[in-house]
Amino acid sequence: MARMASPIRPTDPEARDLARRLLDEATFGALGVLHPETGVPNVSRIAISRTVDGTPMTLISDLAPHTGALRADPRASLLLGEPEDKGDPLVHPRMTIACKAAFLEDKAVHRDHYLAQQPKAALYFDFADFHLVRFTILGASLNGGFGRAYELSPDDIL
Amino acid sequence: MARMASPIRPTDPEARDLARRLLDEATFGALGVLHPETGVPNVSRIAISRTVDGTPMTLISDLAPHTGALRADPRASLLLGEPEDKGDPLVHPRMTIACKAAFLEDKAVHRDHYLAQQPKAALYFDFADFHLVRFTILGASLNGGFGRAYELSPDDIL
């Protein structure tokens, strides 16, 4: 059985709204990084919050392999939009963000803002091995459910 | 504040049981692949089932970028173990599987076995652009919750 050549639809206000909602509501996501030596992809779960301008941000430890990987190569991918029930997970909207990681030097400045979004992180926010990382959005693939795909720019999302 | 040097614990029966449970119960996961031209990581959601020997398997379409990426470079990463409620997602157990993808030639042979695990896929299983892919496990990082990390071999999981 043959099907349509491309599932990408023209970006419309509904797609932008959905992308912004997925980013606003994310408390965690799947982070893809490159292994520093082998270059193979590695996916791990991280907490997600946002900087004051809405850019995704996380708090990660030097004890986790993704932290060293991002120091060696900041090119990363973030999958946001997690199913929370037993429905078909491929129908649930999700978004893959192509991004570039930057370690923030001024962790203390962001403390209150971060902990307002991730209150449980107060237990370890001040540990010396934990670092705030901002993910500058380069673009995103939005999947609103089976066959509803969009390619978004940073301006579509922020 | 300084902390322990490594969070990796010795693999024990509980860790193996947890890893097997995460694989057995997964219906979807986050797949990490490499972009065929740029080499950047890309994470997307895929359905997860298992071959008869328990190896993770998925059904993916040529219309999705991850399919072409896996044809160009089979090195992949699978994050399994998704939180289903509003609890702290970083406490929920999850596992990152380092794996190598192989496209299965005999899709029809696996039809009944796949659809028993993913009945909703009957709607599109027979589309010509959909392919079964097996992920041979090379190793895995198991995170049983904050600070409970293990490095597992394929024999620990299958």
Coordinates of C-alpha atoms in Angstrom, one line a residue:
Chain A
M1 CA 0.0 0.0 0.0
A2 CA 1.4 3.4 -1.0
R3 CA 0.9 6.5 1.1
M4 CA 1.6 10.2 0.9
A5 CA 5.1 11.3 0.2
S6 CA 5.6 13.6 3.2
P7 CA 3.7 14.0 6.4
I8 CA 5.0 17.6 7.0
R9 CA 2.2 20.1 7.2
P10 CA 2.4 23.9 6.9
T11 CA 3.0 25.5 10.3
D12 CA -0.2 27.2 11.6
P13 CA -1.2 28.9 14.9
E14 CA -2.4 25.6 16.3
A15 CA 0.9 24.0 15.8
R16 CA 2.7 26.9 17.4
D17 CA 0.3 26.8 20.4
L18 CA 0.9 23.1 20.8
A19 CA 4.7 23.5 20.7
R20 CA 4.6 26.2 23.3
R21 CA 2.3 24.2 25.5
L22 CA 4.6 21.1 25.3
L23 CA 7.6 23.3 26.3
D24 CA 5.7 25.2 29.1
E25 CA 4.3 22.0 30.7
A26 CA 7.4 19.8 30.5
T27 CA 8.9 18.8 33.8
F28 CA 11.2 16.2 32.3
G29 CA 12.3 15.0 28.9
A30 CA 14.6 12.7 27.0
L31 CA 18.0 14.2 26.3
G32 CA 20.1 12.9 23.4
V33 CA 23.9 13.5 23.4
L34 CA 26.9 12.1 21.7
H35 CA 29.4 9.9 23.5
P36 CA 32.6 11.9 23.7
E37 CA 34.8 9.1 22.5
T38 CA 32.7 6.9 20.2
G39 CA 30.2 9.4 18.9
V40 CA 27.3 7.0 19.5
P41 CA 24.0 8.6 20.6
N42 CA 23.0 8.3 24.2
V43 CA 19.5 9.1 25.6
S44 CA 18.8 9.8 29.2
R45 CA 16.1 11.4 31.3
I46 CA 16.6 14.9 32.7
A47 CA 14.5 17.4 34.6
I48 CA 13.2 20.3 32.4
S49 CA 12.5 23.9 33.5
R50 CA 12.8 27.1 31.6
T51 CA 14.9 30.3 31.8
V52 CA 13.1 33.6 32.2
D53 CA 12.8 33.9 28.4
G54 CA 11.3 30.4 28.1
T55 CA 14.4 28.6 26.8
P56 CA 14.6 25.0 28.2
M57 CA 17.0 24.5 31.0
T58 CA 18.1 21.6 33.2
L59 CA 20.1 20.8 36.3
I60 CA 22.6 17.9 35.8
S61 CA 25.4 16.3 37.7
D62 CA 29.0 15.6 36.8
L63 CA 28.2 12.1 38.0
A64 CA 25.9 11.5 35.0
P65 CA 27.5 10.7 31.6
H66 CA 25.4 13.2 29.7
T67 CA 27.1 16.1 31.5
G68 CA 30.6 15.2 30.3
A69 CA 29.2 14.5 26.8
L70 CA 27.6 18.0 26.6
R71 CA 30.9 19.6 27.8
A72 CA 32.7 17.8 24.9
D73 CA 30.0 18.5 22.3
P74 CA 27.1 20.8 23.0
R75 CA 24.9 19.5 20.1
A76 CA 21.9 17.9 21.7
S77 CA 18.3 16.8 21.1
L78 CA 15.4 17.1 23.5
L79 CA 12.2 15.0 23.3
L80 CA 9.4 16.7 25.3
G81 CA 5.7 15.8 25.7
E82 CA 5.3 12.6 27.7
P83 CA 2.2 10.5 27.8
E84 CA 0.8 10.3 31.3
D85 CA -1.9 7.6 30.8
K86 CA -2.4 4.2 29.2
G87 CA -3.7 5.6 25.8
D88 CA -1.8 5.0 22.6
P89 CA 1.6 6.8 23.2
L90 CA 2.1 7.4 19.5
V91 CA -1.0 9.5 19.4
H92 CA 0.2 11.8 22.2
P93 CA 1.8 15.0 21.0
R94 CA 5.5 15.3 21.3
M95 CA 8.3 17.5 20.0
T96 CA 12.0 16.9 19.2
I97 CA 14.0 20.0 19.8
A98 CA 17.4 20.4 18.1
C99 CA 19.5 22.4 20.5
K100 CA 22.9 23.6 21.7
A101 CA 23.8 23.3 25.3
A102 CA 25.5 26.0 27.3
F103 CA 26.6 25.6 31.0
L104 CA 25.5 28.6 33.0
E105 CA 28.2 30.2 35.1
D106 CA 25.9 32.1 37.5
K107 CA 24.0 29.2 39.0
A108 CA 23.0 31.1 42.2
V109 CA 21.3 33.8 40.1
H110 CA 18.9 31.3 38.7
R111 CA 18.3 29.5 42.0
D112 CA 14.9 30.8 43.0
H113 CA 13.6 30.7 39.4
Y114 CA 14.7 27.1 38.9
L115 CA 13.4 25.9 42.3
A116 CA 10.0 27.6 41.7
Q117 CA 9.7 25.1 38.8
Q118 CA 11.5 22.1 40.3
P119 CA 11.0 22.5 44.1
K120 CA 12.3 19.0 44.9
A121 CA 15.7 19.9 43.4
A122 CA 16.3 22.1 46.5
L123 CA 17.7 18.8 48.0
Y124 CA 20.7 18.9 45.7
F125 CA 20.7 22.2 43.8
D126 CA 23.7 23.5 45.8
F127 CA 25.9 20.4 45.4
A128 CA 29.1 21.4 43.6
D129 CA 28.7 18.7 41.0
F130 CA 25.3 20.0 39.8
H131 CA 25.2 22.5 36.9
L132 CA 22.5 24.5 35.2
V133 CA 22.5 24.0 31.4
R134 CA 20.5 26.1 29.0
F135 CA 19.4 24.6 25.6
T136 CA 19.3 27.2 22.9
I137 CA 16.6 26.1 20.4
L138 CA 17.8 25.6 16.8
G139 CA 14.6 24.1 15.5
A140 CA 12.0 21.5 16.3
S141 CA 10.0 18.7 14.8
L142 CA 6.5 18.6 16.2
N143 CA 4.4 15.5 16.0
G144 CA 0.8 16.2 17.0
G145 CA -0.2 12.5 16.6
F146 CA -0.2 10.0 13.7
G147 CA 0.6 11.9 10.4
R148 CA 0.4 15.4 11.9
A149 CA 4.0 16.6 11.7
Y150 CA 5.4 20.1 11.5
E151 CA 8.9 21.6 11.2
L152 CA 9.2 24.6 13.5
S153 CA 11.7 27.5 13.9
P154 CA 12.8 28.9 17.2
D155 CA 10.4 31.9 16.7
D156 CA 7.5 29.5 16.4
I157 CA 8.2 28.2 19.9
L158 CA 9.5 31.0 22.0
Chain B
M1 CA 29.5 20.4 49.0
A2 CA 31.5 17.3 47.9
R3 CA 29.9 14.0 47.2
M4 CA 30.8 10.4 46.3
A5 CA 33.0 9.8 43.3
S6 CA 30.8 7.4 41.4
P7 CA 27.2 6.4 41.7
I8 CA 27.7 3.0 39.9
R9 CA 26.7 0.1 42.2
P10 CA 27.6 -3.6 41.8
T11 CA 25.0 -5.4 39.7
D12 CA 22.8 -7.6 41.9
P13 CA 19.6 -9.7 41.3
E14 CA 17.4 -6.8 42.1
A15 CA 19.0 -4.6 39.4
R16 CA 18.7 -7.4 36.8
D17 CA 15.0 -8.0 37.7
L18 CA 14.3 -4.2 37.4
A19 CA 16.0 -4.1 34.0
R20 CA 14.0 -7.0 32.7
R21 CA 10.8 -5.6 34.0
L22 CA 11.5 -2.2 32.4
L23 CA 12.1 -4.0 29.0
D24 CA 9.1 -6.4 29.4
E25 CA 6.7 -3.6 30.3
A26 CA 7.8 -1.0 27.7
T27 CA 5.2 -0.1 25.1
F28 CA 7.1 2.9 23.9
G29 CA 10.5 4.6 24.4
A30 CA 12.8 7.4 23.3
L31 CA 15.1 6.4 20.4
G32 CA 18.3 8.2 19.9
V33 CA 19.9 8.2 16.4
L34 CA 22.5 10.1 14.5
H35 CA 21.5 12.5 11.7
P36 CA 22.9 11.0 8.5
E37 CA 24.6 14.2 7.3
T38 CA 25.4 16.3 10.4
G39 CA 26.0 13.5 13.0
V40 CA 23.9 15.4 15.6
P41 CA 21.8 13.3 17.9
N42 CA 18.1 13.1 17.4
V43 CA 15.6 11.7 19.9
S44 CA 12.1 10.6 18.9
R45 CA 9.3 8.4 20.4
I46 CA 8.8 4.9 19.0
A47 CA 6.6 2.0 19.9
I48 CA 8.4 -0.8 21.6
S49 CA 7.7 -4.5 21.5
R50 CA 9.9 -7.6 21.8
T51 CA 11.0 -10.4 19.5
V52 CA 10.4 -13.9 20.7
D53 CA 13.8 -13.9 22.5
G54 CA 12.9 -10.7 24.3
T55 CA 15.1 -8.3 22.2
P56 CA 13.5 -4.9 21.8
M57 CA 11.8 -4.3 18.4
T58 CA 9.9 -1.5 16.8
L59 CA 7.8 -0.7 13.7
I60 CA 8.8 2.5 12.0
S61 CA 7.9 4.3 8.8
D62 CA 10.1 5.6 6.0
L63 CA 8.3 8.9 6.5
A64 CA 10.0 9.4 9.9
P65 CA 13.6 10.8 9.9
H66 CA 14.8 8.1 12.4
T67 CA 14.2 5.4 9.8
G68 CA 16.6 6.8 7.3
A69 CA 19.1 7.6 10.1
L70 CA 19.1 4.0 11.2
R71 CA 19.7 2.8 7.7
A72 CA 22.7 5.1 7.4
D73 CA 24.1 4.3 10.9
P74 CA 22.6 1.5 13.0
R75 CA 24.2 2.7 16.3
A76 CA 21.3 3.8 18.6
S77 CA 20.2 4.4 22.1
L78 CA 16.9 3.5 23.7
L79 CA 15.5 5.1 26.9
L80 CA 12.8 2.9 28.5
G81 CA 10.8 3.2 31.7
E82 CA 8.4 6.1 31.5
P83 CA 6.7 7.8 34.5
E84 CA 3.0 7.5 34.2
D85 CA 1.9 9.8 37.0
K86 CA 2.8 13.2 38.5
G87 CA 5.5 11.9 41.0
D88 CA 9.1 13.1 40.7
P89 CA 10.1 11.7 37.3
L90 CA 13.8 11.5 38.3
V91 CA 12.9 9.0 41.0
H92 CA 11.1 6.7 38.5
P93 CA 13.4 3.8 37.3
R94 CA 14.6 4.0 33.7
M95 CA 17.2 2.3 31.5
T96 CA 19.3 3.5 28.6
I97 CA 20.1 0.7 26.2
A98 CA 23.1 1.0 23.9
C99 CA 22.0 -1.0 20.8
K100 CA 22.5 -1.7 17.1
A101 CA 19.5 -1.6 14.8
A102 CA 18.8 -4.3 12.2
F103 CA 15.9 -4.1 9.7
L104 CA 14.0 -7.4 9.5
E105 CA 13.4 -8.7 6.1
D106 CA 10.6 -11.1 7.1
K107 CA 8.0 -8.6 8.4
A108 CA 5.0 -11.0 7.7
V109 CA 6.6 -13.7 9.9
H110 CA 6.5 -11.4 12.9
R111 CA 3.1 -10.0 12.2
D112 CA 1.0 -11.9 14.8
H113 CA 3.7 -11.7 17.5
Y114 CA 4.1 -7.9 17.0
L115 CA 0.3 -7.2 16.9
A116 CA -0.3 -9.2 20.0
Q117 CA 1.9 -6.7 21.8
Q118 CA 0.8 -3.6 19.8
P119 CA -2.8 -4.3 18.6
K120 CA -3.4 -0.7 17.4
A121 CA -0.6 -1.1 14.9
A122 CA -2.9 -3.4 12.9
L123 CA -4.1 -0.1 11.2
Y124 CA -0.7 0.4 9.5
F125 CA 1.4 -2.7 10.0
D126 CA 1.0 -3.7 6.3
F127 CA 1.8 -0.3 4.8
A128 CA 4.8 -0.7 2.5
D129 CA 6.7 2.2 4.2
F130 CA 6.6 0.5 7.7
H131 CA 9.5 -1.7 8.7
L132 CA 10.3 -3.9 11.7
V133 CA 13.6 -3.1 13.3
R134 CA 15.3 -5.2 16.0
F135 CA 17.6 -3.5 18.5
T136 CA 20.5 -5.9 19.5
I137 CA 21.4 -4.9 23.1
L138 CA 25.1 -4.0 23.5
G139 CA 24.8 -2.9 27.2
A140 CA 22.7 -0.7 29.4
S141 CA 22.8 1.9 32.1
L142 CA 20.1 1.4 34.7
N143 CA 19.0 4.2 36.9
G144 CA 16.8 2.9 39.7
G145 CA 16.2 6.4 41.1
F146 CA 18.4 9.1 42.5
G147 CA 22.0 7.7 43.0
R148 CA 21.1 4.1 42.3
A149 CA 22.9 3.5 39.0
Y150 CA 24.1 0.2 37.5
E151 CA 26.0 -0.8 34.3
L152 CA 24.5 -3.9 32.8
S153 CA 25.6 -6.4 30.2
P154 CA 23.2 -8.0 27.6
D155 CA 23.1 -11.2 29.7
D156 CA 21.9 -9.2 32.7
I157 CA 18.8 -8.2 30.8
L158 CA 17.8 -11.0 28.4

